[in-house]
mmCIF file of C-alpha atoms and ligand atoms in Angstrom:
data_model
loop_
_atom_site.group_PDB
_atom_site.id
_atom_site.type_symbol
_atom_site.label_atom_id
_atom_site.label_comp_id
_atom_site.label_asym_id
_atom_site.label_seq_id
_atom_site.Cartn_x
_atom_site.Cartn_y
_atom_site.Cartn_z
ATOM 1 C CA UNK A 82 -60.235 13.286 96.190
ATOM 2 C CA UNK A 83 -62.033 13.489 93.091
ATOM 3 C CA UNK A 84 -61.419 10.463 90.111
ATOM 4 C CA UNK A 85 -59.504 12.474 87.541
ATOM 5 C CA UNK A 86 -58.563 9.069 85.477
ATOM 6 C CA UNK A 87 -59.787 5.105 85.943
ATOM 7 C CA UNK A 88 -60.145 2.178 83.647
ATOM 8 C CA UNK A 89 -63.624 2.851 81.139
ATOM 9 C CA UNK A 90 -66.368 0.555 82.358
ATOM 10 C CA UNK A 91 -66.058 -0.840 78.623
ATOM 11 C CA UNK A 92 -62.940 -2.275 79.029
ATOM 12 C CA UNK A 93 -62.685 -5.714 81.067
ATOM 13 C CA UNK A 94 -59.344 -5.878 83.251
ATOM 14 C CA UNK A 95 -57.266 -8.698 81.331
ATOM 15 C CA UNK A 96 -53.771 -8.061 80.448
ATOM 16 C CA UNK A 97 -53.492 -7.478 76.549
ATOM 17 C CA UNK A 98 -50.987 -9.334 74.456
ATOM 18 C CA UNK A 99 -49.723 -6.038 73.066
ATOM 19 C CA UNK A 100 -45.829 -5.036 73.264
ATOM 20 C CA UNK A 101 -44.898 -2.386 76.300
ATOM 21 C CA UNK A 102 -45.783 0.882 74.360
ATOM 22 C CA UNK A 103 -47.472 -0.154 71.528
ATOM 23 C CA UNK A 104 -50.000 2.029 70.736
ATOM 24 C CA UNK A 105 -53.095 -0.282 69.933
ATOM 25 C CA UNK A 106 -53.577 -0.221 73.868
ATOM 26 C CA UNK A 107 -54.204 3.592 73.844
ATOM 27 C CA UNK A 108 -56.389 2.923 70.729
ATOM 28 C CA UNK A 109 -59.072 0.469 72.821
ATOM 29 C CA UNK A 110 -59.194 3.187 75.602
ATOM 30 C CA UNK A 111 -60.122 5.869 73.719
ATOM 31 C CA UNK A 112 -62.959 3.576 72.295
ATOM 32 C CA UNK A 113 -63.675 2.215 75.468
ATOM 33 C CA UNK A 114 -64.394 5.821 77.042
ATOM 34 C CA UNK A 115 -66.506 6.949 74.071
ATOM 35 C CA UNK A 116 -68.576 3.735 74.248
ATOM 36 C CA UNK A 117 -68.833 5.172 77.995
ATOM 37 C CA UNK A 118 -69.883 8.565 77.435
ATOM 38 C CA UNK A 119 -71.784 7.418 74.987
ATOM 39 C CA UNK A 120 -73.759 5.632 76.820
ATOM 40 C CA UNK A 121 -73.876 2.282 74.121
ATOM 41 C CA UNK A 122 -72.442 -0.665 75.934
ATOM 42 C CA UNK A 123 -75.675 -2.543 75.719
ATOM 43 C CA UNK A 124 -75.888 -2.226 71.990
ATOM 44 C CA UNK A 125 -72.047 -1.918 70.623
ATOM 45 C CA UNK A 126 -70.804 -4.622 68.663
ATOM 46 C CA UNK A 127 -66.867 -4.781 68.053
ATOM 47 C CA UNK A 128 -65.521 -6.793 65.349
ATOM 48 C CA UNK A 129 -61.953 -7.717 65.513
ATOM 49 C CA UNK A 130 -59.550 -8.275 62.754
ATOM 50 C CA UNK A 131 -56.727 -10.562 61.781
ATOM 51 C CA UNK A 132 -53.175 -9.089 63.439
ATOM 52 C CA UNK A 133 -52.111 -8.084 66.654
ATOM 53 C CA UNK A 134 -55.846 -7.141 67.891
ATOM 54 C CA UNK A 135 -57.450 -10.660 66.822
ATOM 55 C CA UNK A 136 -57.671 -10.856 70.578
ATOM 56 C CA UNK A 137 -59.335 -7.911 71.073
ATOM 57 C CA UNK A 138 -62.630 -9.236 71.904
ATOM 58 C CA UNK A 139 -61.039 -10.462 75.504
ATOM 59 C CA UNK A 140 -60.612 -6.406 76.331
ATOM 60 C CA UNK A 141 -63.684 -4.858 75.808
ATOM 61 C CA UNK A 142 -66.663 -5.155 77.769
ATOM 62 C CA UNK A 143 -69.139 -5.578 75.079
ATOM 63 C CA UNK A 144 -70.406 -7.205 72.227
ATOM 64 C CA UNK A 145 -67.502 -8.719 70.049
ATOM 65 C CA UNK A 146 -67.313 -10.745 66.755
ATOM 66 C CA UNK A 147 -63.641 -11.723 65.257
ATOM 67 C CA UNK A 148 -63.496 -11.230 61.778
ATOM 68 C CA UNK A 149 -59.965 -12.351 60.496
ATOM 69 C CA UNK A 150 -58.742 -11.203 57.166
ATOM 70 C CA UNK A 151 -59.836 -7.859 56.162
ATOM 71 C CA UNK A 152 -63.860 -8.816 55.923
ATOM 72 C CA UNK A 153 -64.607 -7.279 59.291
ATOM 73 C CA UNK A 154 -66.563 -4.917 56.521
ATOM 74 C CA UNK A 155 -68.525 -7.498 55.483
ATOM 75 C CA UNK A 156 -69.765 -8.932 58.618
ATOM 76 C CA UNK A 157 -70.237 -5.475 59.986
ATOM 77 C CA UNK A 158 -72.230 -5.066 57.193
ATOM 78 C CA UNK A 159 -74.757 -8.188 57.990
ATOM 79 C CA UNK A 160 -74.951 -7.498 61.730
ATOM 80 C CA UNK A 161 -76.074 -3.784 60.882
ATOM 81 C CA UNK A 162 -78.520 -4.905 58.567
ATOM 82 C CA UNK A 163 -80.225 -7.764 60.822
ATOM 83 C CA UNK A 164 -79.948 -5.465 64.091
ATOM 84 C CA UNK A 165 -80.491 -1.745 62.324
ATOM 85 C CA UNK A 166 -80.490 -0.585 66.354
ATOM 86 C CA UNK A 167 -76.640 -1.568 66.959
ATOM 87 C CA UNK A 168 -73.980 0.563 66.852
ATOM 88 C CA UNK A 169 -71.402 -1.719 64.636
ATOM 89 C CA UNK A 170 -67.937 -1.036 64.450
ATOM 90 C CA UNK A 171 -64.698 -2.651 62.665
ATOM 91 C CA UNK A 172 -61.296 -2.344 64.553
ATOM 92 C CA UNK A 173 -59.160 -3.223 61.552
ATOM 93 C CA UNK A 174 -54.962 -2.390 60.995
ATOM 94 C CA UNK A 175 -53.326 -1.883 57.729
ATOM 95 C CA UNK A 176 -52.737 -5.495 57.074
ATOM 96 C CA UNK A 177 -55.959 -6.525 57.511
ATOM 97 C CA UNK A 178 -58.138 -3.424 56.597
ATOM 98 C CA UNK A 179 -55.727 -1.967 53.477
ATOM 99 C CA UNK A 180 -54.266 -4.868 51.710
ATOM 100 C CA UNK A 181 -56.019 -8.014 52.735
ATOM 101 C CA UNK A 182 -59.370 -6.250 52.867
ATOM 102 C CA UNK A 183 -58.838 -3.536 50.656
ATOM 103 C CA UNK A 184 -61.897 -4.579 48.614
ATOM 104 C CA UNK A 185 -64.248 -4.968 51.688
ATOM 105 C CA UNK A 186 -63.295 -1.816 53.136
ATOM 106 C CA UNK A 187 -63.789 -0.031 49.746
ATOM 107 C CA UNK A 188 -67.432 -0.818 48.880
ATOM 108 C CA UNK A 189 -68.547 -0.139 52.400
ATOM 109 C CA UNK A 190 -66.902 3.700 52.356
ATOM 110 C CA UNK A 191 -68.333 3.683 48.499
ATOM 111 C CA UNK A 192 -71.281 2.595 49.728
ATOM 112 C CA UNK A 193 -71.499 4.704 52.552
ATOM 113 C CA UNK A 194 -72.867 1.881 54.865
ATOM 114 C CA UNK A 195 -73.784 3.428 58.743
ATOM 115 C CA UNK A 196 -70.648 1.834 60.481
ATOM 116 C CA UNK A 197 -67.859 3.340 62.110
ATOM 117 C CA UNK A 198 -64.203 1.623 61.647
ATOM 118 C CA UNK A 199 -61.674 2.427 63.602
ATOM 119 C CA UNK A 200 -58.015 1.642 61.342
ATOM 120 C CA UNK A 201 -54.624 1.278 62.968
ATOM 121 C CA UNK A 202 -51.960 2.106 60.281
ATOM 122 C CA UNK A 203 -48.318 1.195 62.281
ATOM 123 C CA UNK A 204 -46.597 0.837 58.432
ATOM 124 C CA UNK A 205 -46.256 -2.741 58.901
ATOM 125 C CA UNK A 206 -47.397 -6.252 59.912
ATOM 126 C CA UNK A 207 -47.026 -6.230 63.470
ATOM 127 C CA UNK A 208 -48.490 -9.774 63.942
ATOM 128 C CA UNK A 209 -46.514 -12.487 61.738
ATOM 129 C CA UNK A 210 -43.110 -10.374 62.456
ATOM 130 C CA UNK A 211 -42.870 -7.112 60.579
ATOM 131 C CA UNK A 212 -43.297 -7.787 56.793
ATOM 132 C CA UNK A 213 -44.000 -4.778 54.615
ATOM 133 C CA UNK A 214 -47.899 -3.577 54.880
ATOM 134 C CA UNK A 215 -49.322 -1.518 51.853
ATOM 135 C CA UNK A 216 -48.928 1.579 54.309
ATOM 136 C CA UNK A 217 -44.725 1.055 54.811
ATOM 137 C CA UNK A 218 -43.560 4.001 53.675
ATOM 138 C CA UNK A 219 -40.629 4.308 51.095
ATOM 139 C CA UNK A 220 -37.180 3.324 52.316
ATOM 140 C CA UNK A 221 -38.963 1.711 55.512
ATOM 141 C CA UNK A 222 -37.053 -1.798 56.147
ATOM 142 C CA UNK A 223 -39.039 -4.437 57.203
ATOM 143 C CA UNK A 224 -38.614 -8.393 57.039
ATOM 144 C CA UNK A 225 -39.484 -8.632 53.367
ATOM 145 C CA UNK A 226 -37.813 -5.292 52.196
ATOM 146 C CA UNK A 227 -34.410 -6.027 53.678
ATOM 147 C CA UNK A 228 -33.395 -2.778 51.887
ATOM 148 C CA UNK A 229 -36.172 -0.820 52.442
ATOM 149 C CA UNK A 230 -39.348 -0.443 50.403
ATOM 150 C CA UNK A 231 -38.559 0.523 46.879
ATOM 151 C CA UNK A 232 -41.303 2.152 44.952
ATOM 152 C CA UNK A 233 -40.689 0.709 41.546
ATOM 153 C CA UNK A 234 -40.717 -2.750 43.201
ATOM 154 C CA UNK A 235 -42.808 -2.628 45.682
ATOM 155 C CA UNK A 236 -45.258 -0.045 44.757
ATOM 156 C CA UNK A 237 -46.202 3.253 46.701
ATOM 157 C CA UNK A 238 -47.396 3.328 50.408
ATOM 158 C CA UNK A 239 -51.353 4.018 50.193
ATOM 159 C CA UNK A 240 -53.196 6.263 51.493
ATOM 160 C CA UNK A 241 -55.936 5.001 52.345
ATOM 161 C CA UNK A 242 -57.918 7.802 54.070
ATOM 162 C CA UNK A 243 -57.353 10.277 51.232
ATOM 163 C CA UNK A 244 -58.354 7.350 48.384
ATOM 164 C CA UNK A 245 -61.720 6.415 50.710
ATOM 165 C CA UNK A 246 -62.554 10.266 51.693
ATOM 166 C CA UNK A 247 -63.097 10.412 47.610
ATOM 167 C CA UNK A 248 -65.965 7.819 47.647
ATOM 168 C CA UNK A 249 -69.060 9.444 47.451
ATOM 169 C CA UNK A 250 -70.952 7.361 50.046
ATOM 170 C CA UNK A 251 -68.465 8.657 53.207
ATOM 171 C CA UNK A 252 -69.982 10.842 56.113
ATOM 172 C CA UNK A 253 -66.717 11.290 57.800
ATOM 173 C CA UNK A 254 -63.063 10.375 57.594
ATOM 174 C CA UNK A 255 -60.286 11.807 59.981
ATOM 175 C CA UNK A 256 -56.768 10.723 60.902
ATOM 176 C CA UNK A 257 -55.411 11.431 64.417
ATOM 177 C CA UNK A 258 -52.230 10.009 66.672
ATOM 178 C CA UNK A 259 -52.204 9.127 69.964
ATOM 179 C CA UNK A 260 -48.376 9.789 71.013
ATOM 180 C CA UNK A 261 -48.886 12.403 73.319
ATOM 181 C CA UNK A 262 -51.770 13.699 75.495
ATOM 182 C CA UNK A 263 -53.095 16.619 73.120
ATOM 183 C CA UNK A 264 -53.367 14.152 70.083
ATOM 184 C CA UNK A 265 -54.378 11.192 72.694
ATOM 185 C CA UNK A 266 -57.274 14.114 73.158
ATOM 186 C CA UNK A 267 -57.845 15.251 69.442
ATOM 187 C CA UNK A 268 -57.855 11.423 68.507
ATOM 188 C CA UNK A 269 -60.413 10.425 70.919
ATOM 189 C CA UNK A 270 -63.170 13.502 69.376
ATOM 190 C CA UNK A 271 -62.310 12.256 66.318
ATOM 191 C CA UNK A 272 -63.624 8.555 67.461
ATOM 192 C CA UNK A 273 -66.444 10.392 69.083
ATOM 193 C CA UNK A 274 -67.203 12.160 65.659
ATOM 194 C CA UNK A 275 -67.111 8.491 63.885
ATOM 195 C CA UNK A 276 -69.830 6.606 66.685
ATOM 196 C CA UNK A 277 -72.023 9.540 67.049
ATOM 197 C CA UNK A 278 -72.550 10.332 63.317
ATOM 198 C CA UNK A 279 -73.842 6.173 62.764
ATOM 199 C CA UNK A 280 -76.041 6.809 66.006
ATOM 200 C CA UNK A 281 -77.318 9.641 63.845
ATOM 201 C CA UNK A 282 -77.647 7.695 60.584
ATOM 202 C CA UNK A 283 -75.306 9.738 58.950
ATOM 203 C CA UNK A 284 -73.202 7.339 57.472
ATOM 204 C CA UNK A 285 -69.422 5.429 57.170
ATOM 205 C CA UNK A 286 -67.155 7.113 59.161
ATOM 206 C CA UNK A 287 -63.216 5.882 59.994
ATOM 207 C CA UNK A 288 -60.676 7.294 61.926
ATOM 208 C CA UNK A 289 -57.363 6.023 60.998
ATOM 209 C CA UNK A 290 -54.304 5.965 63.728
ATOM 210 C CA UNK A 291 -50.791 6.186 62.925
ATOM 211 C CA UNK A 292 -49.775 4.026 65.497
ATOM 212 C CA UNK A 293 -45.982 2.621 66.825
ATOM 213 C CA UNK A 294 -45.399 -0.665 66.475
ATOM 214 C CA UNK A 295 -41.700 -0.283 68.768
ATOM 215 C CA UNK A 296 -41.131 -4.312 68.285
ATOM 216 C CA UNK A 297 -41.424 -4.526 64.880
ATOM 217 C CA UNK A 298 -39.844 -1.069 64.222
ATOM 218 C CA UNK A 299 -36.786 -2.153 66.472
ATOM 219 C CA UNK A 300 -37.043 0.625 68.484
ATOM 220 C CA UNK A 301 -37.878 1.341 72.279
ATOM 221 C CA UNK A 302 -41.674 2.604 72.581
ATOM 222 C CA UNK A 303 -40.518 6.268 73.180
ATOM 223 C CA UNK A 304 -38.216 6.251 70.416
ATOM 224 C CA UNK A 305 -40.801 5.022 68.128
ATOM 225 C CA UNK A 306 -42.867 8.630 69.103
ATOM 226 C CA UNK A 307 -39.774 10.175 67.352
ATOM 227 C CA UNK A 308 -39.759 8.086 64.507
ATOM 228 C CA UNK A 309 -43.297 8.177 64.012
ATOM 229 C CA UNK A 310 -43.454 11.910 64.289
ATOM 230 C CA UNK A 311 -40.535 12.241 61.626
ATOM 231 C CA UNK A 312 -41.364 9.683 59.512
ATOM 232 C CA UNK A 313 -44.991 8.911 59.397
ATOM 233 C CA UNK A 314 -46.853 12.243 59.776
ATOM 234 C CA UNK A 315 -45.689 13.989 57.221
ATOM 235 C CA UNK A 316 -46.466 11.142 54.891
ATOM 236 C CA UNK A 317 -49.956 10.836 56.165
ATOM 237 C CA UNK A 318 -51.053 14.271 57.283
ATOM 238 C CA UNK A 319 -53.495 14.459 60.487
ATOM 239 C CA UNK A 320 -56.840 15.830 60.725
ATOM 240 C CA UNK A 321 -60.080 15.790 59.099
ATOM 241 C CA UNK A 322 -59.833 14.566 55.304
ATOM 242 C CA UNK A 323 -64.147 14.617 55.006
ATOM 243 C CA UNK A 324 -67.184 15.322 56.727
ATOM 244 C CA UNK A 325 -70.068 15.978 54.999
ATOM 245 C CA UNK A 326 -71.220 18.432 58.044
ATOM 246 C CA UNK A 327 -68.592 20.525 57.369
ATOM 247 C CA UNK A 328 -69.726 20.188 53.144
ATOM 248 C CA UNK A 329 -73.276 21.712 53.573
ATOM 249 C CA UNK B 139 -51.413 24.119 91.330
ATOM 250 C CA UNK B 140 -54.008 21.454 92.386
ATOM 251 C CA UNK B 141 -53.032 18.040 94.136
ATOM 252 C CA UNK B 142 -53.075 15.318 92.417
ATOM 253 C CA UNK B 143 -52.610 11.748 93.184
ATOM 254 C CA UNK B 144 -51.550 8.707 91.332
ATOM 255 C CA UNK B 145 -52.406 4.589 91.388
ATOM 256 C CA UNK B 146 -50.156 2.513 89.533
ATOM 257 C CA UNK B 147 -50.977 -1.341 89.237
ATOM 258 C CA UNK B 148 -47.485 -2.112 88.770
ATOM 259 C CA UNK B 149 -48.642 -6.091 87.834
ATOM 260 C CA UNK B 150 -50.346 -4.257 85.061
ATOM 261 C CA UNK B 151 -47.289 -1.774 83.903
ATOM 262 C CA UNK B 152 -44.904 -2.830 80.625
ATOM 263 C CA UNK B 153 -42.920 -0.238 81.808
ATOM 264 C CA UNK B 154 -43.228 1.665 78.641
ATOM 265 C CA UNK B 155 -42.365 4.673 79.892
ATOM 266 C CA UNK B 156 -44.601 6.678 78.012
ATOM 267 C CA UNK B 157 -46.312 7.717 80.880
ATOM 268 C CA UNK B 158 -42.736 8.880 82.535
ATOM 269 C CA UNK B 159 -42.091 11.144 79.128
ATOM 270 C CA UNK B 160 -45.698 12.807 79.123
ATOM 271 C CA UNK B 161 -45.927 13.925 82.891
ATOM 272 C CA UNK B 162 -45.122 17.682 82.804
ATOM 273 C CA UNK B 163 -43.953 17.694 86.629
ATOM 274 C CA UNK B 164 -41.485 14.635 86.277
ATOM 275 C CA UNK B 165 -43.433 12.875 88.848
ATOM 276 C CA UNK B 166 -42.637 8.647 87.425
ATOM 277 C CA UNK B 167 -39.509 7.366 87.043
ATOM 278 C CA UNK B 168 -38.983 3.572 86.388
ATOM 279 C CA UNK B 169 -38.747 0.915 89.745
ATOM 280 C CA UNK B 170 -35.866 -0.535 90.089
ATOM 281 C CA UNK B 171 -37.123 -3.910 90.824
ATOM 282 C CA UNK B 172 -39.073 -6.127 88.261
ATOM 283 C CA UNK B 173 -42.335 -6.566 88.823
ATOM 284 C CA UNK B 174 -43.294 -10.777 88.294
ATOM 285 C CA UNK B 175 -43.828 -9.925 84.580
ATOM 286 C CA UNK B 176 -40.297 -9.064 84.457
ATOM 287 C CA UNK B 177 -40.716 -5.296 84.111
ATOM 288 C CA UNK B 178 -39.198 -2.625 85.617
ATOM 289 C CA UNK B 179 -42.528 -0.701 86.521
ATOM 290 C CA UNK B 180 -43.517 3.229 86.640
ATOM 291 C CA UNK B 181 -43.566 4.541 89.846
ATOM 292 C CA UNK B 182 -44.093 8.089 91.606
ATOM 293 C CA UNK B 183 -40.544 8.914 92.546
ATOM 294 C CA UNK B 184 -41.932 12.396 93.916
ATOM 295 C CA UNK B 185 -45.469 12.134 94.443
ATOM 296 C CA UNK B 186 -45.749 15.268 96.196
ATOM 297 C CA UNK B 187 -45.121 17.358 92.866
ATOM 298 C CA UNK B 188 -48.054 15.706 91.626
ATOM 299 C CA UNK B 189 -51.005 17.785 90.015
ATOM 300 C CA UNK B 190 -53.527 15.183 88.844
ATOM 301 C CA UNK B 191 -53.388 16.394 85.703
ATOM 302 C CA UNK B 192 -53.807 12.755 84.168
ATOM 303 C CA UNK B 193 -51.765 13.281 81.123
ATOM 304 C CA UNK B 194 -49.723 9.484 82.475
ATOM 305 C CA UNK B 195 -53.459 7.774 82.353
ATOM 306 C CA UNK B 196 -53.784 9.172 78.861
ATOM 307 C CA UNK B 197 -50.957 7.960 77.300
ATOM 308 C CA UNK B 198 -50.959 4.334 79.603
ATOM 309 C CA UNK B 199 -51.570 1.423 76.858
ATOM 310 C CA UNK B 200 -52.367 -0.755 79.715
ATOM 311 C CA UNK B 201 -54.574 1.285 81.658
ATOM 312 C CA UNK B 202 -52.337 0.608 84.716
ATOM 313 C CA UNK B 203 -53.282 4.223 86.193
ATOM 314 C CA UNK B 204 -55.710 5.802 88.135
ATOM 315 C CA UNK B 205 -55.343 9.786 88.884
ATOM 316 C CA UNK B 206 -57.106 11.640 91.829
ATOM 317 C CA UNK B 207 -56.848 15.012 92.573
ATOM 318 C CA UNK B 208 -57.846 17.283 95.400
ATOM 319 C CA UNK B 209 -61.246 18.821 95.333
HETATM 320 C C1 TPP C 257 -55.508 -13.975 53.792
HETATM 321 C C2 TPP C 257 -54.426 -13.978 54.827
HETATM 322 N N1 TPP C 257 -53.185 -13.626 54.497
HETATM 323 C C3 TPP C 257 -52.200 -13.580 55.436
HETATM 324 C C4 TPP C 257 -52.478 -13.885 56.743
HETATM 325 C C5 TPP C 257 -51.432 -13.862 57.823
HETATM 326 N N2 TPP C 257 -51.591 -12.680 58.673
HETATM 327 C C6 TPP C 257 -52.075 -12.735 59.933
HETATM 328 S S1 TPP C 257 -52.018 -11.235 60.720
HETATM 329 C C7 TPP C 257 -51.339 -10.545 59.336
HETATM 330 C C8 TPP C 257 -50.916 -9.120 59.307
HETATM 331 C C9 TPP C 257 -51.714 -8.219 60.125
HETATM 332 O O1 TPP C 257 -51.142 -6.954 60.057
HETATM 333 P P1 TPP C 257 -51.980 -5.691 60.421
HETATM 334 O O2 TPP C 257 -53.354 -5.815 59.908
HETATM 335 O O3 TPP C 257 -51.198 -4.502 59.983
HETATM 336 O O4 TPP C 257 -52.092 -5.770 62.008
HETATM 337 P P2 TPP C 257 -51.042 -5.395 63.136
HETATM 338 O O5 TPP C 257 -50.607 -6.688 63.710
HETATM 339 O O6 TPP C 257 -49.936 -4.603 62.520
HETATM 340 O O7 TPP C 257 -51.846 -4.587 64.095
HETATM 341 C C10 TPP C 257 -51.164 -11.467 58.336
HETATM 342 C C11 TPP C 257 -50.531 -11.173 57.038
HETATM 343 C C12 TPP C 257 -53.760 -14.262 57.061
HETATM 344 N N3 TPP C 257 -54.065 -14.574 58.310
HETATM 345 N N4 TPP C 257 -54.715 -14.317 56.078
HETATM 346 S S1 SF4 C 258 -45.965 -6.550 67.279
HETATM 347 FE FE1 SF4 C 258 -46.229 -4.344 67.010
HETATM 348 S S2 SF4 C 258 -48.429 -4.018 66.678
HETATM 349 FE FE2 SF4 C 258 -48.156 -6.073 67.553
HETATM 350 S S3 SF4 C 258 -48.402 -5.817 69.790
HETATM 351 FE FE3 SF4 C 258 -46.206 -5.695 69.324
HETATM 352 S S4 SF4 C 258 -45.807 -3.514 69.046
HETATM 353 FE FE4 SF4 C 258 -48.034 -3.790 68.884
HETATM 354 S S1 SF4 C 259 -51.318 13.117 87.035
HETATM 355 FE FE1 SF4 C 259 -50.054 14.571 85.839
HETATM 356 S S2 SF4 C 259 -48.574 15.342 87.344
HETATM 357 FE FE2 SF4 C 259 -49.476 13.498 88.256
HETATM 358 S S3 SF4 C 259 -48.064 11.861 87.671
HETATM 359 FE FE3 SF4 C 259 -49.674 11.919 86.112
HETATM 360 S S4 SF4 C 259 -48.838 13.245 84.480
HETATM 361 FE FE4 SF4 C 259 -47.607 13.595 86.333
HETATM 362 S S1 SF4 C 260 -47.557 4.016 80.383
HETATM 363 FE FE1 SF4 C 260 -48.544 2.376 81.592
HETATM 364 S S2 SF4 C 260 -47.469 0.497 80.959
HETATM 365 FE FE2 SF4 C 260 -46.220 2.234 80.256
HETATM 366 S S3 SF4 C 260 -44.736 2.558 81.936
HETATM 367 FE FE3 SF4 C 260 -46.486 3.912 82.327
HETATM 368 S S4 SF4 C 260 -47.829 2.724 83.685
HETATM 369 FE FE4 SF4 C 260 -46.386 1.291 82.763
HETATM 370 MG MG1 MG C 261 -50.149 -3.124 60.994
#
């Protein structure tokens, strides 16, 4: 019989910390079988963030640096400069990349540094217990909006793909889901799109993921699908938000 | 249809279930033992109907699955 599906050779085979279901597992595979294809193992360097995927180094396979606190950017930045021939990317979710981070992030899109980051948004701080992340949507409850996010308190959910995709220095910018096989399949180009275009020089690139986070939520891991589908996508539409390919 | 084949690590499995919801032949159904994690695991409850098509590995967060299918 012919291998139709086994673990990416970029992937080492610990157990993950992650909740059954949460999507941030589905998010290293599809990185892990790009590195693959891609055939960059050897030179990939992975820099983890603060949250749920501070551990993330123990799962891949290759190079890995942890960055708490949103300035994954930042050391991306000085590992890409010192070793021009690496492909660098940031794994970075909505805590750490969009409010703790949100200046890093910004001057590298503006910028338009050659790195790929890869963002998880789940709405929320999965990590210290569910408190509201700049990407909650309004009305979401978490642990610190008790009666849901309220706009002229709390300000509006960002985002952060369409405010980056109008920096002049971004090559590419694309937000996918992985809660069923065709996105799981759309995503994963997407992330192809975003290493291939810095092995190319072309530029920052980011895929963001609207991503489950069923403990935080409250909700089982399929039921969190549903409410993701209802409640997240149309907030932040999928698909391609810039590629200067597609510009010329 | 093609046959397909299916290798769960059920050590590995968080029983999730979102494997179970994306196979389009209703192949994996939940154990109903615990595996020593505690979880009830995915498991082929009718392996024969199986087409390799590999959408469970695809949506596994834990990478618990391997898919073969007949050449
Ligand atoms: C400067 C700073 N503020 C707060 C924290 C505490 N902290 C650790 S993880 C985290 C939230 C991470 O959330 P997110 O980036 O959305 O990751 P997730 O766990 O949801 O994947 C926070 C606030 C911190 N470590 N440093
Ligand atoms: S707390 Fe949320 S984001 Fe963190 S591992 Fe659990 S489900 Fe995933
Ligand atoms: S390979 Fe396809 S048919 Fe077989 S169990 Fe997985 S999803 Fe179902
Ligand atoms: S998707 Fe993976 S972890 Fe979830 S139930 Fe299926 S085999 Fe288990
Ligand atoms: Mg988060």
């Amino acid at each position: 019989m012919k291998t139709v599906y086994k673990k990416p050779e970029s992937m080492t085979s610990a157990t993950t910390i992650y909740c059954p279901g949460c999507h941030h597992g589905i998010a290293h595979r599809l990185i892990a079988e790009v590195i693959d294809e891609l055939g960059i193992a050897d030179r990939a360097i992975g820099i983890a963030p603060v949250g749920c995927a501070a551990l993330a180094y123990d799962y891949f396979n290759i190079d890995f640096s942890e960055t708490p606190h949103g300035r994954a950017p930042a050391v991306a930045t000085g590992l890409k400069l010192t070793q021009p021939d690496r492909v660098v990317f940031t794994y970075q979710g909505d805590g750490d990349l969009a409010s703790i981070g949100a200046a890093e992030i910004l001057h590298l899109a503006n910028r338009g540094f050659n790195i790929t980051t890869i963002f998880i948004n789940n709405a929320i701080y999965g990590m210290t217990g569910g408190q509201m992340a700049p990407t909650t949507l309004e009305g979401q409850k978490t642990t610190t909006t008790p009666f849901g996010r309220d706009l002229q308190i709390h300000g509006h959910p960002m985002k952060v793909s369409e405010i980056l995709s109008q920096t002049a220095g971004v090559a590419y910018i694309a937000r996918g889901a992985v809660y069923d096989p065709k996105h799981v399949m759309e995503t994963k180009k997407m992330i192809k799109k975003a290493f291939q275009n810095q092995i190319d020089g072309k530029g920052f690139s980011m895929v963001e993921i609207l991503s489950t986070c069923p403990t935080n939520w409250g909700l089982s891991p399929l039921d969190a699908v549903e409410w993701l589908k209802k409640n997240m996508e149309p907030f932040y539409p999928l698909g391609v938000k810039k590629d200067i390919d597609q510009e010329q | 249809m093609p046959k397909g084949k299916v290798v769960i690590d059920k050590e590995k499995c968080k029983g999730c279930e979102l494997c179970i919801a994306a196979c389009p032949k209703k192949v994996l159904g939940l154990s109903e033992d615990f595996n020593t994690k505690g979880y009830r695991y995915s498991t082929p409850l009718h392996p024969e109907d199986c087409i390799g098509c590999g959408f469970c590995a695809m949506m596994c967060p834990d990478v618990a699955i391997e898919v073969y299918r007949e050449e």
